[in-house]
Tab-separated table of C-alpha atoms in Angstrom:
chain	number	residue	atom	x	y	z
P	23	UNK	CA	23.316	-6.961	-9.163
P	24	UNK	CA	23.793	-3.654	-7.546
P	25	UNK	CA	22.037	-2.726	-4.335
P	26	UNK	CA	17.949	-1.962	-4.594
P	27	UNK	CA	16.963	1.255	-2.849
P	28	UNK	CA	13.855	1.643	-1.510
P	29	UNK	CA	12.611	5.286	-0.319
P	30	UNK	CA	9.519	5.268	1.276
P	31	UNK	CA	8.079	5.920	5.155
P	32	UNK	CA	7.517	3.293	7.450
P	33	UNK	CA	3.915	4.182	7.549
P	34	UNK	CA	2.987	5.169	3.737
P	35	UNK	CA	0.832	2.390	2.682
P	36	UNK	CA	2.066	2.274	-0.987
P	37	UNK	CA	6.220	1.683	0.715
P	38	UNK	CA	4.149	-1.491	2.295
P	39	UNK	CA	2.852	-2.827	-0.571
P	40	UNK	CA	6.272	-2.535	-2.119
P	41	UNK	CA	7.888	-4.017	1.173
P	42	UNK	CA	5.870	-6.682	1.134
P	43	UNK	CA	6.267	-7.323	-2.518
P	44	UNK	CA	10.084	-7.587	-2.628
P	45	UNK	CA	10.144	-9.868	0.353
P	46	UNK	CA	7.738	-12.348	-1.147
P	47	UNK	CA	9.956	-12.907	-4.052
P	48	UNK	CA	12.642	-12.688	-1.630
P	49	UNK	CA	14.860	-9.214	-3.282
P	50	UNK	CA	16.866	-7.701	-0.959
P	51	UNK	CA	16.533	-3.833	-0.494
P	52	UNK	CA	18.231	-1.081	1.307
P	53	UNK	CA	15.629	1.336	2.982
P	54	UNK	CA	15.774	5.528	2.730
P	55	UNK	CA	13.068	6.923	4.933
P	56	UNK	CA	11.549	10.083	4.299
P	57	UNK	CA	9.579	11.759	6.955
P	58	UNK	CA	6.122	12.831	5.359
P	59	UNK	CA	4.988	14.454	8.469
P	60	UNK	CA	8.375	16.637	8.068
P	61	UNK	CA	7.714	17.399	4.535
P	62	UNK	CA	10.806	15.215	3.482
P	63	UNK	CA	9.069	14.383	0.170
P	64	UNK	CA	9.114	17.810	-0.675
P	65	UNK	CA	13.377	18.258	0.044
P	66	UNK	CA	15.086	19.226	-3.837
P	67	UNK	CA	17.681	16.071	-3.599
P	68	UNK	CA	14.075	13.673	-3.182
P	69	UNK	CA	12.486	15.655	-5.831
P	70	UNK	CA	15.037	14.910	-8.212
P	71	UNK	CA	14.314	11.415	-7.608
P	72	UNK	CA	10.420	10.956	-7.610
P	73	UNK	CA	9.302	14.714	-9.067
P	74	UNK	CA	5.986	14.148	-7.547
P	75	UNK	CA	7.004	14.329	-3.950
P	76	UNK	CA	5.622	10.794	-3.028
P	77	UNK	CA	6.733	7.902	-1.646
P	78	UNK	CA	7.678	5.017	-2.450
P	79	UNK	CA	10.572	5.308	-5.443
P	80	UNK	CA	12.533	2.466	-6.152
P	81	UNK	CA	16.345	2.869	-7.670
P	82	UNK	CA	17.511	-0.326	-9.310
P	83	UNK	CA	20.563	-0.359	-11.364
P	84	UNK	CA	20.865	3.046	-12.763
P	85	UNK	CA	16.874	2.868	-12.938
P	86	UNK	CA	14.237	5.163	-11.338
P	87	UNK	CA	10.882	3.567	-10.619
P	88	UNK	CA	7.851	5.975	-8.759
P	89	UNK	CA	3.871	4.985	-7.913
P	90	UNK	CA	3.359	1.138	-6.248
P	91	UNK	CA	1.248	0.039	-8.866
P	92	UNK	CA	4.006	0.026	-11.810
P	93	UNK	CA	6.976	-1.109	-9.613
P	94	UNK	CA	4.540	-3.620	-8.267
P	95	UNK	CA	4.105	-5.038	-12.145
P	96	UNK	CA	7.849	-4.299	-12.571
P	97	UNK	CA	8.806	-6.645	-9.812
P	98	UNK	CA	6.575	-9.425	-11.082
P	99	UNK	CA	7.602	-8.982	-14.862
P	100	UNK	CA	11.465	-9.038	-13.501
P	101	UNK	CA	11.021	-11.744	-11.017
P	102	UNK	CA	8.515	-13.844	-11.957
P	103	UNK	CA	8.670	-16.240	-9.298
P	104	UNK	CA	6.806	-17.251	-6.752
P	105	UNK	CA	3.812	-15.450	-9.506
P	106	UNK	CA	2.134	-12.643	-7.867
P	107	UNK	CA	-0.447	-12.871	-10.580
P	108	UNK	CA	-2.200	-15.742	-12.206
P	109	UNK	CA	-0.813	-17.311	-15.274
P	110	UNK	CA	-4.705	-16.735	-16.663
P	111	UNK	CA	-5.434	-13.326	-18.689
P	112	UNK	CA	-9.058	-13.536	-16.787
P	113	UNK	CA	-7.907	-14.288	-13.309
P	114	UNK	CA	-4.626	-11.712	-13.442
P	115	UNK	CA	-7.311	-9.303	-14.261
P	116	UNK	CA	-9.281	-9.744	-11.089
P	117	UNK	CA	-6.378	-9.646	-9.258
P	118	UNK	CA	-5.674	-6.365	-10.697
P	119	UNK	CA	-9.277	-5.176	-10.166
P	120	UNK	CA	-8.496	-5.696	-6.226
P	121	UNK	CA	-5.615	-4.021	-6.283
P	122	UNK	CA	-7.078	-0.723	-8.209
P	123	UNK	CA	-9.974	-0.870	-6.325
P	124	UNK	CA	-7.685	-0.551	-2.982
P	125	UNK	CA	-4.768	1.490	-4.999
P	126	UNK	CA	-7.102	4.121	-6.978
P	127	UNK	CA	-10.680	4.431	-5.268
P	128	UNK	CA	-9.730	3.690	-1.654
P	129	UNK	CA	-6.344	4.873	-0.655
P	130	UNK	CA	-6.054	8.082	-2.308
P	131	UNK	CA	-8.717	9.958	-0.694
P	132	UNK	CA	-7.090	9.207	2.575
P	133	UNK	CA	-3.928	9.998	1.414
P	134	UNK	CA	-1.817	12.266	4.380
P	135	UNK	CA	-2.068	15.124	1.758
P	136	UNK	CA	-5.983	14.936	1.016
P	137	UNK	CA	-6.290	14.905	5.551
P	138	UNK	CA	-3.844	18.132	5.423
P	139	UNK	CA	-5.633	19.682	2.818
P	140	UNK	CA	-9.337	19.042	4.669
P	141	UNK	CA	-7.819	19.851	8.115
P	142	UNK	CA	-5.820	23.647	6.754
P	143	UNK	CA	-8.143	24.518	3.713
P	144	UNK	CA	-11.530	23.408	5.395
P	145	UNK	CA	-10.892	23.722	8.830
P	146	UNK	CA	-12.276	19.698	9.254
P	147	UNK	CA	-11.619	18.858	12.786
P	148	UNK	CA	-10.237	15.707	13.895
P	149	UNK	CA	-14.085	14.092	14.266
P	150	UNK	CA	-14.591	15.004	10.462
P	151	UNK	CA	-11.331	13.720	9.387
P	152	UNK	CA	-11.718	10.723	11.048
P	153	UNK	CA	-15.795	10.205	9.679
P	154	UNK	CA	-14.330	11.386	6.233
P	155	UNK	CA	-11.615	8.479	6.526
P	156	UNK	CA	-14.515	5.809	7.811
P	157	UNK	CA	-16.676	6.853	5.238
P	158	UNK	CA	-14.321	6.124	2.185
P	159	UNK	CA	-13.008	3.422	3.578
P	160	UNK	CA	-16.160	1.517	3.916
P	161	UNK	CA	-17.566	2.232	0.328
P	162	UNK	CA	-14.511	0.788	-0.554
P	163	UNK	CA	-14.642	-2.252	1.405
P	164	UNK	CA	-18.500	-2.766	0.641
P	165	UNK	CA	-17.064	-3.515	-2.792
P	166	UNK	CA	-14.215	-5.499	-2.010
P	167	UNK	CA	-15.851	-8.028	0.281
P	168	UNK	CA	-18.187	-8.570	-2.601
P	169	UNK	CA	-14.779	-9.484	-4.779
P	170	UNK	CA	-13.274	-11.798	-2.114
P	171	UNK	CA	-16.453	-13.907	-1.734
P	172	UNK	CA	-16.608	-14.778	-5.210
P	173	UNK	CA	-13.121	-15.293	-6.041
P	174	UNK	CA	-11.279	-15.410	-2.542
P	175	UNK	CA	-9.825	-18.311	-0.587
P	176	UNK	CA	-7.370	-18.381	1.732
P	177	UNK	CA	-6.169	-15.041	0.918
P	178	UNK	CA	-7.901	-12.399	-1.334
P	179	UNK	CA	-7.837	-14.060	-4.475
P	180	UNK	CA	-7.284	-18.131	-4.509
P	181	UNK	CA	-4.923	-19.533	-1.954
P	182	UNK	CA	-1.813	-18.200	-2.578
P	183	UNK	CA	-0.732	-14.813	-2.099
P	184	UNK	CA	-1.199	-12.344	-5.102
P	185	UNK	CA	-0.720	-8.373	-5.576
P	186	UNK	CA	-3.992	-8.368	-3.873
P	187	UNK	CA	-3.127	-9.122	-0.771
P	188	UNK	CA	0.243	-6.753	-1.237
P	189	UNK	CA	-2.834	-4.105	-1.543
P	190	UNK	CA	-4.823	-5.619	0.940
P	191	UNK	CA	-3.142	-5.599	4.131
P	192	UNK	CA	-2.002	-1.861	4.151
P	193	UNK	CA	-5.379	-0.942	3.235
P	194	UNK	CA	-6.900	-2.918	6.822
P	195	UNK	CA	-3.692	-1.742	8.270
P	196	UNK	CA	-4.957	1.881	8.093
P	197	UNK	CA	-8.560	0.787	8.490
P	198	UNK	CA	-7.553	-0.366	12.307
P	199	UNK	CA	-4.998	2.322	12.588
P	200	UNK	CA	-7.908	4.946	12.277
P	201	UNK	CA	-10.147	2.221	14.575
P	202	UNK	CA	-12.716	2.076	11.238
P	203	UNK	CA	-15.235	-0.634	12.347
P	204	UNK	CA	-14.554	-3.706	10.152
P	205	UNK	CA	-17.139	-5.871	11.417
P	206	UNK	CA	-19.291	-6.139	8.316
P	207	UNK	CA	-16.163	-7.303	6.888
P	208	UNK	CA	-15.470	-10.676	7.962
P	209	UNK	CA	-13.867	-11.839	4.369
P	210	UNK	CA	-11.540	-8.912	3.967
P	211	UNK	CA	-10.380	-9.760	7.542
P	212	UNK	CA	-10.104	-13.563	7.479
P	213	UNK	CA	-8.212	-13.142	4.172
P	214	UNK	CA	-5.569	-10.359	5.940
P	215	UNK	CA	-4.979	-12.128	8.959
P	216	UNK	CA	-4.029	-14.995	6.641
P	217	UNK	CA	-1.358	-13.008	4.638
P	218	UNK	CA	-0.252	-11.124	7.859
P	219	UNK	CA	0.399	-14.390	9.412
P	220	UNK	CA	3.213	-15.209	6.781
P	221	UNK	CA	7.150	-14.081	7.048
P	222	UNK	CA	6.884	-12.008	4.472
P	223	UNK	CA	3.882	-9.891	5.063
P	224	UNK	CA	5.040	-9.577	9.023
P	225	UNK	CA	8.451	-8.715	8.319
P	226	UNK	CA	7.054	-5.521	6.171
P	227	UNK	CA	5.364	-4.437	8.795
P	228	UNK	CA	5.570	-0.517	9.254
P	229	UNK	CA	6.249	-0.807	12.794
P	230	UNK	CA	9.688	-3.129	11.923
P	231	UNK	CA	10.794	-0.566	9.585
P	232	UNK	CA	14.284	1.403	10.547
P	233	UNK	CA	12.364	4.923	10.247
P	234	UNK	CA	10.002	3.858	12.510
P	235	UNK	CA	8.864	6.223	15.167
């Protein structure tokens, strides 16, 4: 198998739920970081690998993978074990439901592109930012602590990790980063510190990446 290249930046959230991902089912990956505060996504040779300027892309024998949520289902079609999802059509779907609720409603509107655009093109100050980040971020998590109290256990969804809790723990990762109060969250916390306390999970953690900094 040739070498798997990962590009990402130690502190996108998407390259973590990748990272995570590929460790659970034990892959092993080269890392490319790309400095989004340097406008590295934007650089021609990058562009000609994810055209969207994002992060992460994944390059896998002569194959060009961009956005987390279809390398995420490419890594669990591919490598099936340990099962990310459930082997049920009707739990996989809830599992999914976590993750789109995290990948689509929460994480984009905090996205390092959405902040520059509200800081440059609205003159938000930090305070704003930071309220607009808090705000989003807990209509989210309203929702999801809902979802993990009906189907959660140990971790988001049952008692084995699943592509939620690939979701998951970036998500509260930049919840604390931003020091969003997660107190009326005890689920969505008990259920991260659970995944976080596994090898996997810790060894993806952004500040153990080699473009840390």
């Amino acid at each position: 198998m040739s070498e798997m290249v990962l590009h990402g930046y130690w502190r996108s959230s998407a390259a973590y739920r990748v990272r995570i991902a590929l460790n659970l089912k034990g892959i092993g990956y080269r890392q490319v970081g790309h400095d989004l505060r340097a406008g590295e996504q934007r650089d021609p040779a990058y562009l000609a690998i994810a055209p969207h300027g994002l992060v992460p892309a994944l390059e896998h024998e002569g194959q060009i993978l961009i956005e987390s949520p279809a390398i995420l289902e490419w890594i669990e079609a591919k490598w099936p074990e340990p099962p990310l999802l459930p082997d049920t059509p009707d739990a996989a779907a809830k599992v999914r439901t976590i993750g789109a609720l995290i990948g689509c409603d929460i994480h984009p509107l905090n996205n390092l592109r959405i902040l520059t655009r509200l800081r440059d093109q609205f003159d938000a100050s930090n305070p704003q930012v930071k309220d607009w980040i808090a705000h989003w971020i807990g209509e989210g998590f309203g929702a999801l602590e809902q979802l993990i109290a009906r189907d959660g256990g140990v971790h988001a969804f049952g008692d084995t990790p699943t592509l939620a809790d690939c979701y998951l723990v970036p998500q509260v990762y930049n919840a604390e980063r931003y020091n969003v109060d997660l107190g009326a969250f005890p689920r969505i916390l008990a259920a991260a510190d659970a995944a976080r306390s596994l090898p996997a999970f810790a060894a993806a953690h952004p500040d153990l990446q080699p473009d840390f900094g």
